[in-house]
Amino acid sequence: TGGVTTIDPGYKNTGSCESAITFLDGEKGILRYRGYSIEELAEKADFLEVCYLLIFGNLPTATELEKFDKDIKEESHVDEDMKKILDGFPKSAHPMGVLSSLTSALIAFNPGSVDVDSEEEMYNAIVKILAKFPVLAAWTMRKRKSLPLDYGDSSLGYVENLHKMMFARPNKTYEANKIVNDALDKLLILHADHEQNCSTSTVRIVGSSHAGLFASLSAGISALWGPLHGGANQAVIEMLEAIKEDGGDTAKYINKAKDKEDSFRLMGFGHRVYKNFDPRAKIIKKSAEEVLGNLGIEDPVLDIAKGLSEVALKDEYFVQRKLYPNVDFYSGIIYRALGIPTEMFTVMFALGRLPGWIAQWREMRLRKEPIGRPRQIYIGENHRDFKEISER
Ligand code: SDX
């Protein structure tokens, strides 16, 4: 048989590890990072604090946070030759594919980041990628617009610097906007970790072969790209836009999903763990209304999203299957209001999830987890003898 008697497609009922990082209760809609509720962290913490919390286990003291920030800032340069790799891509390349490639390419310029065994070597690799990842992410956006590439401004905070790298324009004064940066900071916190989801499991299994942190993250980015996972935030906006073009006919799309027409799904709906509501979706929905209000933006797509959700939540098909808006349903509406292009939405998800992936990789390595290698049930051919081509 191949060694096992039962299999568990999609690992719906399989636990892969013990972890002390993130706690989810799918029935009660609870999400905690190292014991702190997501609601409190989204309100009171900033993203760099949450990075420290997830990776090292506690909220940092002022001194710890200052050193963390300083160590990251010292690593914000990216080897100039990396630009030659970026140059090789067509402008039309999807930013997630570029980001995954650049993250893997970074290994060649940081060979010491691969075979890390000691906590100190891990720390050095971690601050390197926390510093360089936002630079690479910003580069993927600027490449599409043929804009100059820079390494950011170390006088700014982590999220402000990310925003400036994405949006600063030559010969134009860059104006930081507190509403925008606060919204970005909150979104990154809400995406920071989510226990053993598809991309995190990918980071863990690649890391379990000791391929190194950057290679594991590059694999995680590719997993996150899929429309069933992080790629859903881009697919949601494309779906809402299609509904808008279709005269706002939400019923048509609800029915398409119910009839599973061309295996169409309501993007941004449903979750493997949350069966009553996704606590992040609640916070993001409220934040979307606040941000658009504060920025004075009227986006018809928000009304379509709310209308679609109201109808679906009362429809037997969705109720019976416990399908609710997830983290991706409203996030794109805020990204859009912040001027972020649709193709960059999943890169924003990756920027948020970076500390979670790092924390989970570090925990897996420190706990000396064995290499991931599941078994199977063999359903192929029995033994047969080779046939010369003349006999086939
Ligand atoms: C993320 O795991 C994580 O924590 C992920 C994440 C994170 O933070 O890392 O939370 C981020 O990936 C959120 C999910 C983003 N994906 C989408 O919004 C895409 C649309 N959603 C689905 O494809 C689906 O709901 C999943 C992938 C999220 C969950 O899939 P499951 O648990 O494997 O459920 P399933 O595919 O077995 O569906 C069960 C039933 C099926 O119908 P029946 O066969 O019972 O008739 O529900 C139906 C599905 O067809 N269904 C949907 C649906 N989602 C599930 N039908 C219509 N629209 C949907 N969105």
CSV table of C-alpha atoms and ligand atoms in Angstrom, one decimal:
chain,number,residue,atom,x,y,z
A,1,THR,CA,0.0,0.0,0.0
A,2,GLY,CA,2.9,2.4,0.5
A,3,GLY,CA,2.9,2.3,4.3
A,4,VAL,CA,-0.4,3.9,5.4
A,5,THR,CA,-4.0,2.9,5.5
A,6,THR,CA,-5.8,6.2,5.4
A,7,ILE,CA,-4.9,9.6,3.7
A,8,ASP,CA,-6.2,13.1,4.6
A,9,PRO,CA,-6.5,15.2,1.4
A,10,GLY,CA,-5.5,18.8,2.1
A,11,TYR,CA,-4.5,17.7,5.6
A,12,LYS,CA,-8.0,18.8,6.8
A,13,ASN,CA,-7.7,16.7,9.9
A,14,THR,CA,-3.9,16.4,10.3
A,15,GLY,CA,-1.7,18.3,12.7
A,16,SER,CA,1.8,18.8,11.4
A,17,CYS,CA,3.5,20.2,14.5
A,18,GLU,CA,3.3,21.7,18.0
A,19,SER,CA,3.6,25.5,17.9
A,20,ALA,CA,3.6,28.3,20.5
A,21,ILE,CA,3.2,31.1,18.0
A,22,THR,CA,-0.4,31.6,16.9
A,23,PHE,CA,-3.7,30.3,18.4
A,24,LEU,CA,-6.9,30.1,16.3
A,25,ASP,CA,-10.3,29.0,17.5
A,26,GLY,CA,-12.4,28.5,14.3
A,27,GLU,CA,-15.7,28.2,16.1
A,28,LYS,CA,-15.3,31.3,18.3
A,29,GLY,CA,-13.4,33.3,15.8
A,30,ILE,CA,-10.4,33.8,18.1
A,31,LEU,CA,-7.0,34.8,16.7
A,32,ARG,CA,-4.0,35.4,19.1
A,33,TYR,CA,-0.3,36.0,18.4
A,34,ARG,CA,1.7,34.6,21.3
A,35,GLY,CA,-1.4,35.0,23.5
A,36,TYR,CA,-2.2,38.6,22.5
A,37,SER,CA,-5.6,39.1,20.8
A,38,ILE,CA,-5.5,40.4,17.2
A,39,GLU,CA,-8.1,43.0,18.2
A,40,GLU,CA,-5.7,44.5,20.8
A,41,LEU,CA,-2.6,44.3,18.6
A,42,ALA,CA,-4.3,45.9,15.6
A,43,GLU,CA,-5.4,48.8,17.9
A,44,LYS,CA,-2.3,49.3,20.1
A,45,ALA,CA,0.8,47.8,18.5
A,46,ASP,CA,2.8,48.7,15.5
A,47,PHE,CA,3.9,46.2,12.8
A,48,LEU,CA,7.6,46.1,13.9
A,49,GLU,CA,6.5,45.3,17.5
A,50,VAL,CA,4.3,42.5,16.2
A,51,CYS,CA,7.3,41.2,14.1
A,52,TYR,CA,9.4,41.0,17.2
A,53,LEU,CA,6.5,39.4,19.2
A,54,LEU,CA,5.9,36.7,16.7
A,55,ILE,CA,9.5,35.9,16.1
A,56,PHE,CA,11.0,36.1,19.6
A,57,GLY,CA,7.9,35.4,21.7
A,58,ASN,CA,7.3,38.6,23.7
A,59,LEU,CA,6.5,42.2,23.1
A,60,PRO,CA,9.8,44.0,23.0
A,61,THR,CA,11.0,46.5,25.6
A,62,ALA,CA,11.9,50.0,24.3
A,63,THR,CA,15.6,49.0,24.3
A,64,GLU,CA,14.9,45.7,22.5
A,65,LEU,CA,12.7,47.4,19.9
A,66,GLU,CA,15.3,50.1,19.3
A,67,LYS,CA,18.1,47.5,18.7
A,68,PHE,CA,15.8,45.5,16.5
A,69,ASP,CA,15.0,48.6,14.4
A,70,LYS,CA,18.7,49.6,14.2
A,71,ASP,CA,19.9,46.1,13.2
A,72,ILE,CA,17.2,46.0,10.5
A,73,LYS,CA,18.1,49.5,9.2
A,74,GLU,CA,21.8,48.5,8.9
A,75,GLU,CA,20.8,45.7,6.5
A,76,SER,CA,18.5,47.7,4.2
A,77,HIS,CA,20.9,47.8,1.2
A,78,VAL,CA,20.4,45.3,-1.5
A,79,ASP,CA,23.3,44.3,-3.8
A,80,GLU,CA,23.3,46.4,-6.9
A,81,ASP,CA,23.6,43.3,-9.1
A,82,MET,CA,20.2,42.3,-7.9
A,83,LYS,CA,18.9,45.0,-10.2
A,84,LYS,CA,20.2,43.1,-13.2
A,85,ILE,CA,18.0,40.1,-12.2
A,86,LEU,CA,15.0,42.4,-11.9
A,87,ASP,CA,15.9,43.9,-15.3
A,88,GLY,CA,15.5,40.5,-16.9
A,89,PHE,CA,11.8,40.4,-16.2
A,90,PRO,CA,9.2,41.9,-18.6
A,91,LYS,CA,7.2,44.8,-17.0
A,92,SER,CA,4.2,42.6,-17.3
A,93,ALA,CA,5.6,39.9,-15.0
A,94,HIS,CA,3.3,39.3,-12.0
A,95,PRO,CA,5.0,40.9,-8.9
A,96,MET,CA,4.6,37.7,-6.8
A,97,GLY,CA,6.6,35.7,-9.4
A,98,VAL,CA,9.3,38.5,-9.4
A,99,LEU,CA,9.3,38.7,-5.6
A,100,SER,CA,9.7,34.9,-5.2
A,101,SER,CA,12.6,34.9,-7.7
A,102,LEU,CA,14.3,37.9,-6.1
A,103,THR,CA,14.0,36.4,-2.6
A,104,SER,CA,15.7,33.2,-3.8
A,105,ALA,CA,18.3,35.3,-5.8
A,106,LEU,CA,19.1,37.1,-2.5
A,107,ILE,CA,20.7,33.9,-1.3
A,108,ALA,CA,23.6,34.3,-3.8
A,109,PHE,CA,24.4,37.7,-2.3
A,110,ASN,CA,24.1,36.5,1.3
A,111,PRO,CA,25.6,33.1,1.4
A,112,GLY,CA,26.0,33.2,5.1
A,113,SER,CA,22.2,33.2,5.5
A,114,VAL,CA,21.8,29.6,4.4
A,115,ASP,CA,23.4,27.2,6.7
A,116,VAL,CA,22.3,28.8,10.0
A,117,ASP,CA,22.3,26.7,13.1
A,118,SER,CA,23.0,29.0,16.0
A,119,GLU,CA,20.5,31.5,17.3
A,120,GLU,CA,22.9,34.3,16.4
A,121,GLU,CA,23.3,33.2,12.8
A,122,MET,CA,19.4,32.9,12.6
A,123,TYR,CA,19.1,36.4,14.0
A,124,ASN,CA,21.4,37.8,11.4
A,125,ALA,CA,19.5,36.1,8.6
A,126,ILE,CA,16.2,37.3,10.0
A,127,VAL,CA,17.2,41.0,10.2
A,128,LYS,CA,18.6,40.8,6.7
A,129,ILE,CA,15.4,39.5,5.2
A,130,LEU,CA,13.2,41.8,7.3
A,131,ALA,CA,15.2,44.7,5.9
A,132,LYS,CA,15.6,43.7,2.3
A,133,PHE,CA,12.1,42.2,1.7
A,134,PRO,CA,10.3,45.6,1.7
A,135,VAL,CA,12.9,46.9,-0.7
A,136,LEU,CA,12.4,44.0,-3.1
A,137,ALA,CA,8.6,44.3,-2.8
A,138,ALA,CA,8.7,48.0,-3.6
A,139,TRP,CA,11.0,47.3,-6.5
A,140,THR,CA,8.5,44.8,-8.0
A,141,MET,CA,5.9,47.7,-8.1
A,142,ARG,CA,8.3,50.3,-9.4
A,143,LYS,CA,9.6,48.0,-12.2
A,144,ARG,CA,6.0,47.8,-13.6
A,145,LYS,CA,6.0,51.6,-13.8
A,146,SER,CA,9.6,52.0,-15.0
A,147,LEU,CA,10.4,54.1,-11.9
A,148,PRO,CA,13.9,54.4,-10.3
A,149,LEU,CA,14.8,52.0,-7.5
A,150,ASP,CA,16.1,53.0,-4.1
A,151,TYR,CA,16.8,51.6,-0.7
A,152,GLY,CA,14.4,53.7,1.3
A,153,ASP,CA,14.9,56.3,4.0
A,154,SER,CA,16.3,55.0,7.3
A,155,SER,CA,15.0,58.1,9.1
A,156,LEU,CA,11.5,56.6,8.7
A,157,GLY,CA,9.7,53.8,10.6
A,158,TYR,CA,9.4,50.4,9.0
A,159,VAL,CA,5.9,50.9,7.4
A,160,GLU,CA,6.4,54.6,6.5
A,161,ASN,CA,9.7,53.6,4.8
A,162,LEU,CA,7.8,50.9,2.8
A,163,HIS,CA,5.2,53.3,1.7
A,164,LYS,CA,7.8,55.9,0.6
A,165,MET,CA,9.8,53.3,-1.3
A,166,MET,CA,6.5,52.3,-3.1
A,167,PHE,CA,5.2,55.8,-3.8
A,168,ALA,CA,8.0,58.4,-3.8
A,169,ARG,CA,8.3,59.9,-7.3
A,170,PRO,CA,11.2,61.8,-8.9
A,171,ASN,CA,10.9,65.6,-8.9
A,172,LYS,CA,7.8,65.4,-6.6
A,173,THR,CA,7.8,66.1,-2.9
A,174,TYR,CA,6.8,63.0,-1.0
A,175,GLU,CA,4.1,63.7,1.5
A,176,ALA,CA,3.6,61.0,4.3
A,177,ASN,CA,0.0,60.5,5.2
A,178,LYS,CA,-0.8,59.3,8.7
A,179,ILE,CA,-4.2,57.8,7.8
A,180,VAL,CA,-2.5,55.8,5.0
A,181,ASN,CA,0.4,54.6,7.1
A,182,ASP,CA,-1.8,53.7,10.0
A,183,ALA,CA,-4.1,51.7,7.7
A,184,LEU,CA,-1.1,50.0,6.2
A,185,ASP,CA,0.4,49.2,9.6
A,186,LYS,CA,-2.9,47.7,10.8
A,187,LEU,CA,-3.3,45.6,7.6
A,188,LEU,CA,0.2,44.2,7.9
A,189,ILE,CA,-0.5,43.2,11.6
A,190,LEU,CA,-3.7,41.5,10.6
A,191,HIS,CA,-1.9,39.4,8.0
A,192,ALA,CA,1.2,38.6,10.1
A,193,ASP,CA,0.6,35.0,11.0
A,194,HIS,CA,-2.1,32.3,10.8
A,195,GLU,CA,-0.7,29.0,12.2
A,196,GLN,CA,-0.3,26.2,9.7
A,197,ASN,CA,-1.9,27.7,6.5
A,198,CYS,CA,-0.8,26.6,3.1
A,199,SER,CA,2.1,29.0,2.6
A,200,THR,CA,3.4,28.6,6.2
A,201,SER,CA,3.3,24.8,5.9
A,202,THR,CA,5.3,25.3,2.7
A,203,VAL,CA,7.9,27.4,4.5
A,204,ARG,CA,8.1,24.8,7.2
A,205,ILE,CA,8.5,21.8,5.0
A,206,VAL,CA,11.1,23.5,2.7
A,207,GLY,CA,12.9,24.7,5.8
A,208,SER,CA,12.8,21.2,7.3
A,209,SER,CA,15.3,20.1,4.7
A,210,HIS,CA,17.7,22.9,6.0
A,211,ALA,CA,17.5,24.6,2.6
A,212,GLY,CA,17.8,27.9,4.5
A,213,LEU,CA,15.4,30.8,5.5
A,214,PHE,CA,15.4,32.7,2.2
A,215,ALA,CA,14.8,29.6,0.1
A,216,SER,CA,11.9,28.6,2.4
A,217,LEU,CA,10.4,32.1,2.2
A,218,SER,CA,10.7,32.0,-1.6
A,219,ALA,CA,8.6,28.8,-1.7
A,220,GLY,CA,6.1,30.3,0.8
A,221,ILE,CA,5.6,33.3,-1.6
A,222,SER,CA,4.8,31.0,-4.4
A,223,ALA,CA,2.3,29.1,-2.3
A,224,LEU,CA,0.6,32.3,-1.2
A,225,TRP,CA,0.3,33.4,-4.8
A,226,GLY,CA,-2.5,30.9,-5.5
A,227,PRO,CA,-6.1,32.4,-5.8
A,228,LEU,CA,-7.3,29.8,-3.2
A,229,HIS,CA,-4.9,31.4,-0.7
A,230,GLY,CA,-3.3,34.9,-0.6
A,231,GLY,CA,-4.0,35.5,-4.3
A,232,ALA,CA,-7.7,35.7,-3.4
A,233,ASN,CA,-7.3,39.4,-2.4
A,234,GLN,CA,-6.6,40.2,-6.0
A,235,ALA,CA,-9.3,37.8,-7.3
A,236,VAL,CA,-11.9,39.4,-5.0
A,237,ILE,CA,-11.4,42.9,-6.5
A,238,GLU,CA,-11.5,41.4,-10.0
A,239,MET,CA,-14.8,39.7,-9.1
A,240,LEU,CA,-16.3,42.8,-7.6
A,241,GLU,CA,-15.2,44.8,-10.6
A,242,ALA,CA,-16.9,42.2,-12.9
A,243,ILE,CA,-20.1,42.5,-10.9
A,244,LYS,CA,-19.9,46.3,-11.1
A,245,GLU,CA,-19.4,46.1,-14.9
A,246,ASP,CA,-22.4,43.7,-14.9
A,247,GLY,CA,-24.7,46.4,-13.5
A,248,GLY,CA,-24.1,45.3,-9.9
A,249,ASP,CA,-26.0,42.0,-10.5
A,250,THR,CA,-24.8,40.2,-7.3
A,251,ALA,CA,-27.6,37.6,-7.5
A,252,LYS,CA,-26.1,36.3,-10.8
A,253,TYR,CA,-22.7,35.7,-9.2
A,254,ILE,CA,-24.2,34.1,-6.1
A,255,ASN,CA,-26.1,31.7,-8.4
A,256,LYS,CA,-22.9,31.1,-10.4
A,257,ALA,CA,-21.2,30.1,-7.2
A,258,LYS,CA,-24.1,27.9,-6.0
A,259,ASP,CA,-24.3,26.2,-9.4
A,260,LYS,CA,-20.5,25.8,-9.3
A,261,GLU,CA,-20.6,27.2,-12.9
A,262,ASP,CA,-17.0,26.6,-14.4
A,263,SER,CA,-16.1,25.9,-10.7
A,264,PHE,CA,-16.7,29.6,-10.0
A,265,ARG,CA,-16.3,30.5,-6.3
A,266,LEU,CA,-17.2,33.6,-4.4
A,267,MET,CA,-13.6,34.8,-3.9
A,268,GLY,CA,-12.9,36.1,-0.3
A,269,PHE,CA,-15.5,33.7,1.1
A,270,GLY,CA,-15.0,30.6,3.1
A,271,HIS,CA,-12.2,29.3,5.3
A,272,ARG,CA,-10.7,26.0,6.3
A,273,VAL,CA,-10.7,26.9,10.0
A,274,TYR,CA,-13.1,29.8,10.7
A,275,LYS,CA,-16.7,28.4,10.6
A,276,ASN,CA,-18.6,31.4,12.0
A,277,PHE,CA,-16.6,34.5,11.0
A,278,ASP,CA,-13.0,35.5,10.3
A,279,PRO,CA,-12.1,38.0,13.1
A,280,ARG,CA,-9.7,39.8,10.7
A,281,ALA,CA,-12.5,40.4,8.1
A,282,LYS,CA,-14.5,42.1,10.8
A,283,ILE,CA,-11.7,44.5,11.7
A,284,ILE,CA,-10.8,45.1,8.0
A,285,LYS,CA,-14.4,45.8,7.0
A,286,LYS,CA,-14.6,48.5,9.7
A,287,SER,CA,-11.2,49.9,8.8
A,288,ALA,CA,-12.3,50.0,5.1
A,289,GLU,CA,-15.2,52.2,6.0
A,290,GLU,CA,-13.0,54.5,8.2
A,291,VAL,CA,-10.1,54.8,5.7
A,292,LEU,CA,-12.4,55.6,2.7
A,293,GLY,CA,-14.3,58.0,4.9
A,294,ASN,CA,-11.1,59.7,6.1
A,295,LEU,CA,-9.7,59.9,2.6
A,296,GLY,CA,-13.0,61.1,1.2
A,297,ILE,CA,-13.1,58.2,-1.2
A,298,GLU,CA,-16.4,56.9,-2.6
A,299,ASP,CA,-15.8,53.4,-4.0
A,300,PRO,CA,-18.9,51.6,-5.4
A,301,VAL,CA,-17.0,48.4,-5.0
A,302,LEU,CA,-17.3,48.6,-1.2
A,303,ASP,CA,-21.1,48.8,-1.5
A,304,ILE,CA,-21.1,45.9,-3.9
A,305,ALA,CA,-18.9,43.9,-1.5
A,306,LYS,CA,-21.3,44.7,1.4
A,307,GLY,CA,-24.4,43.8,-0.7
A,308,LEU,CA,-22.8,40.6,-1.9
A,309,SER,CA,-21.9,39.6,1.7
A,310,GLU,CA,-25.4,40.4,3.0
A,311,VAL,CA,-27.1,38.2,0.4
A,312,ALA,CA,-24.7,35.3,0.7
A,313,LEU,CA,-24.9,35.3,4.5
A,314,LYS,CA,-28.6,34.6,4.3
A,315,ASP,CA,-28.4,32.0,1.5
A,316,GLU,CA,-28.8,28.4,2.5
A,317,TYR,CA,-25.9,27.2,0.3
A,318,PHE,CA,-23.4,29.5,2.1
A,319,VAL,CA,-25.0,29.1,5.6
A,320,GLN,CA,-25.0,25.3,5.3
A,321,ARG,CA,-21.4,25.2,4.3
A,322,LYS,CA,-20.4,27.8,6.9
A,323,LEU,CA,-19.0,30.2,4.3
A,324,TYR,CA,-18.2,33.8,5.5
A,325,PRO,CA,-16.1,36.7,4.3
A,326,ASN,CA,-12.4,35.9,5.1
A,327,VAL,CA,-9.4,38.2,5.5
A,328,ASP,CA,-9.2,38.7,1.7
A,329,PHE,CA,-12.8,39.9,1.1
A,330,TYR,CA,-12.4,43.6,2.2
A,331,SER,CA,-8.6,44.0,2.2
A,332,GLY,CA,-8.3,44.9,-1.5
A,333,ILE,CA,-10.8,47.7,-1.0
A,334,ILE,CA,-8.4,49.4,1.4
A,335,TYR,CA,-5.3,48.7,-0.7
A,336,ARG,CA,-7.1,50.3,-3.7
A,337,ALA,CA,-8.0,53.4,-1.6
A,338,LEU,CA,-4.3,53.6,-0.7
A,339,GLY,CA,-3.4,53.7,-4.4
A,340,ILE,CA,-1.9,50.2,-4.5
A,341,PRO,CA,-2.3,48.5,-7.9
A,342,THR,CA,-4.4,45.3,-7.9
A,343,GLU,CA,-1.4,43.1,-9.0
A,344,MET,CA,0.4,44.2,-5.8
A,345,PHE,CA,-2.3,43.1,-3.4
A,346,THR,CA,-0.8,39.7,-2.8
A,347,VAL,CA,2.6,41.2,-2.4
A,348,MET,CA,1.1,43.3,0.5
A,349,PHE,CA,-0.2,40.0,2.0
A,350,ALA,CA,3.4,38.6,1.7
A,351,LEU,CA,4.8,41.7,3.4
A,352,GLY,CA,2.4,41.2,6.3
A,353,ARG,CA,3.0,37.4,6.5
A,354,LEU,CA,6.8,37.7,6.4
A,355,PRO,CA,7.2,37.8,10.3
A,356,GLY,CA,4.9,34.8,10.7
A,357,TRP,CA,6.8,32.7,8.1
A,358,ILE,CA,10.0,33.7,9.8
A,359,ALA,CA,8.7,32.9,13.3
A,360,GLN,CA,7.4,29.5,12.2
A,361,TRP,CA,10.7,28.6,10.3
A,362,ARG,CA,12.7,29.6,13.4
A,363,GLU,CA,10.5,27.6,15.8
A,364,MET,CA,10.8,24.5,13.4
A,365,ARG,CA,14.6,24.8,13.3
A,366,LEU,CA,15.0,25.5,17.1
A,367,ARG,CA,12.8,22.5,17.9
A,368,LYS,CA,15.0,20.4,15.5
A,369,GLU,CA,11.9,19.1,13.7
A,370,PRO,CA,12.6,16.2,11.4
A,371,ILE,CA,12.5,16.6,7.6
A,372,GLY,CA,8.9,16.6,6.3
A,373,ARG,CA,8.2,13.4,4.4
A,374,PRO,CA,4.6,12.0,4.4
A,375,ARG,CA,3.7,8.6,3.0
A,376,GLN,CA,0.9,7.6,0.5
A,377,ILE,CA,-1.4,4.8,-0.6
A,378,TYR,CA,-0.2,3.4,-3.9
A,379,ILE,CA,-2.9,3.1,-6.5
A,380,GLY,CA,-0.8,2.6,-9.6
A,381,GLU,CA,0.2,-0.4,-11.8
A,382,ASN,CA,1.3,-3.7,-10.3
A,383,HIS,CA,4.8,-5.0,-11.4
A,384,ARG,CA,5.3,-5.3,-15.2
A,385,ASP,CA,8.3,-6.2,-17.4
A,386,PHE,CA,10.0,-3.8,-19.7
A,387,LYS,CA,8.9,-3.9,-23.4
A,388,GLU,CA,11.2,-2.9,-26.3
A,389,ILE,CA,9.8,-0.1,-28.3
A,390,SER,CA,9.3,-2.4,-31.2
A,391,GLU,CA,6.9,-4.4,-29.1
A,392,ARG,CA,4.8,-1.4,-27.7
B,1,SDX,C1,-6.5,32.6,3.0
B,1,SDX,O1,-5.6,28.7,5.9
B,1,SDX,C2,-5.5,29.9,6.2
B,1,SDX,O2,-5.5,30.3,7.4
B,1,SDX,C3,-5.5,30.9,5.0
B,1,SDX,C4,-5.5,32.3,5.3
B,1,SDX,C5,-4.3,32.8,6.0
B,1,SDX,O3,-4.3,33.8,6.8
B,1,SDX,O4,-3.2,32.2,5.8
B,1,SDX,O5,-6.6,32.6,6.1
B,1,SDX,C6,-5.6,33.2,4.0
B,1,SDX,O6,-6.1,31.9,2.2
B,1,SDX,C7,-8.0,32.9,3.1
B,1,SDX,C8,-8.8,32.1,2.0
B,1,SDX,C9,-8.7,32.9,0.7
B,1,SDX,N1,-9.3,32.0,-0.4
B,1,SDX,C10,-10.5,32.4,-1.0
B,1,SDX,O7,-11.2,33.4,-0.6
B,1,SDX,C11,-10.9,31.6,-2.2
B,1,SDX,C12,-12.4,31.1,-2.0
B,1,SDX,N2,-12.5,30.2,-0.9
B,1,SDX,C13,-12.4,28.8,-1.1
B,1,SDX,O8,-11.7,28.3,-2.2
B,1,SDX,C14,-12.4,27.9,0.1
B,1,SDX,O9,-13.3,28.4,1.0
B,1,SDX,C15,-11.1,27.8,0.9
B,1,SDX,C16,-9.9,27.5,0.0
B,1,SDX,C17,-10.8,29.1,1.6
B,1,SDX,C18,-11.3,26.7,1.9
B,1,SDX,O10,-11.5,25.5,1.2
B,1,SDX,P1,-11.8,24.1,1.9
B,1,SDX,O11,-11.8,24.2,3.4
B,1,SDX,O12,-10.9,23.1,1.3
B,1,SDX,O13,-13.3,23.9,1.6
B,1,SDX,P2,-13.8,23.1,0.2
B,1,SDX,O14,-13.0,23.6,-1.0
B,1,SDX,O15,-13.7,21.6,0.5
B,1,SDX,O16,-15.3,23.6,0.2
B,1,SDX,C19,-16.3,23.0,0.9
B,1,SDX,C20,-17.6,23.3,0.2
B,1,SDX,C21,-17.6,22.8,-1.3
B,1,SDX,O17,-18.9,22.6,-1.7
B,1,SDX,P3,-19.5,21.1,-1.7
B,1,SDX,O18,-18.5,20.2,-2.4
B,1,SDX,O19,-19.7,20.8,-0.2
B,1,SDX,O20,-20.8,21.2,-2.4
B,1,SDX,O21,-17.9,24.7,0.2
B,1,SDX,C22,-17.8,25.1,-1.2
B,1,SDX,C23,-17.1,24.1,-2.0
B,1,SDX,O22,-17.5,24.1,-3.4
B,1,SDX,N3,-17.1,26.4,-1.2
B,1,SDX,C24,-17.5,27.5,-1.8
B,1,SDX,C25,-16.5,28.5,-1.5
B,1,SDX,N4,-15.6,28.0,-0.6
B,1,SDX,C26,-16.0,26.7,-0.4
B,1,SDX,N5,-18.5,27.7,-2.7
B,1,SDX,C27,-18.5,29.0,-3.2
B,1,SDX,N6,-17.7,30.0,-2.9
B,1,SDX,C28,-16.6,29.8,-2.1
B,1,SDX,N7,-15.8,30.8,-1.8
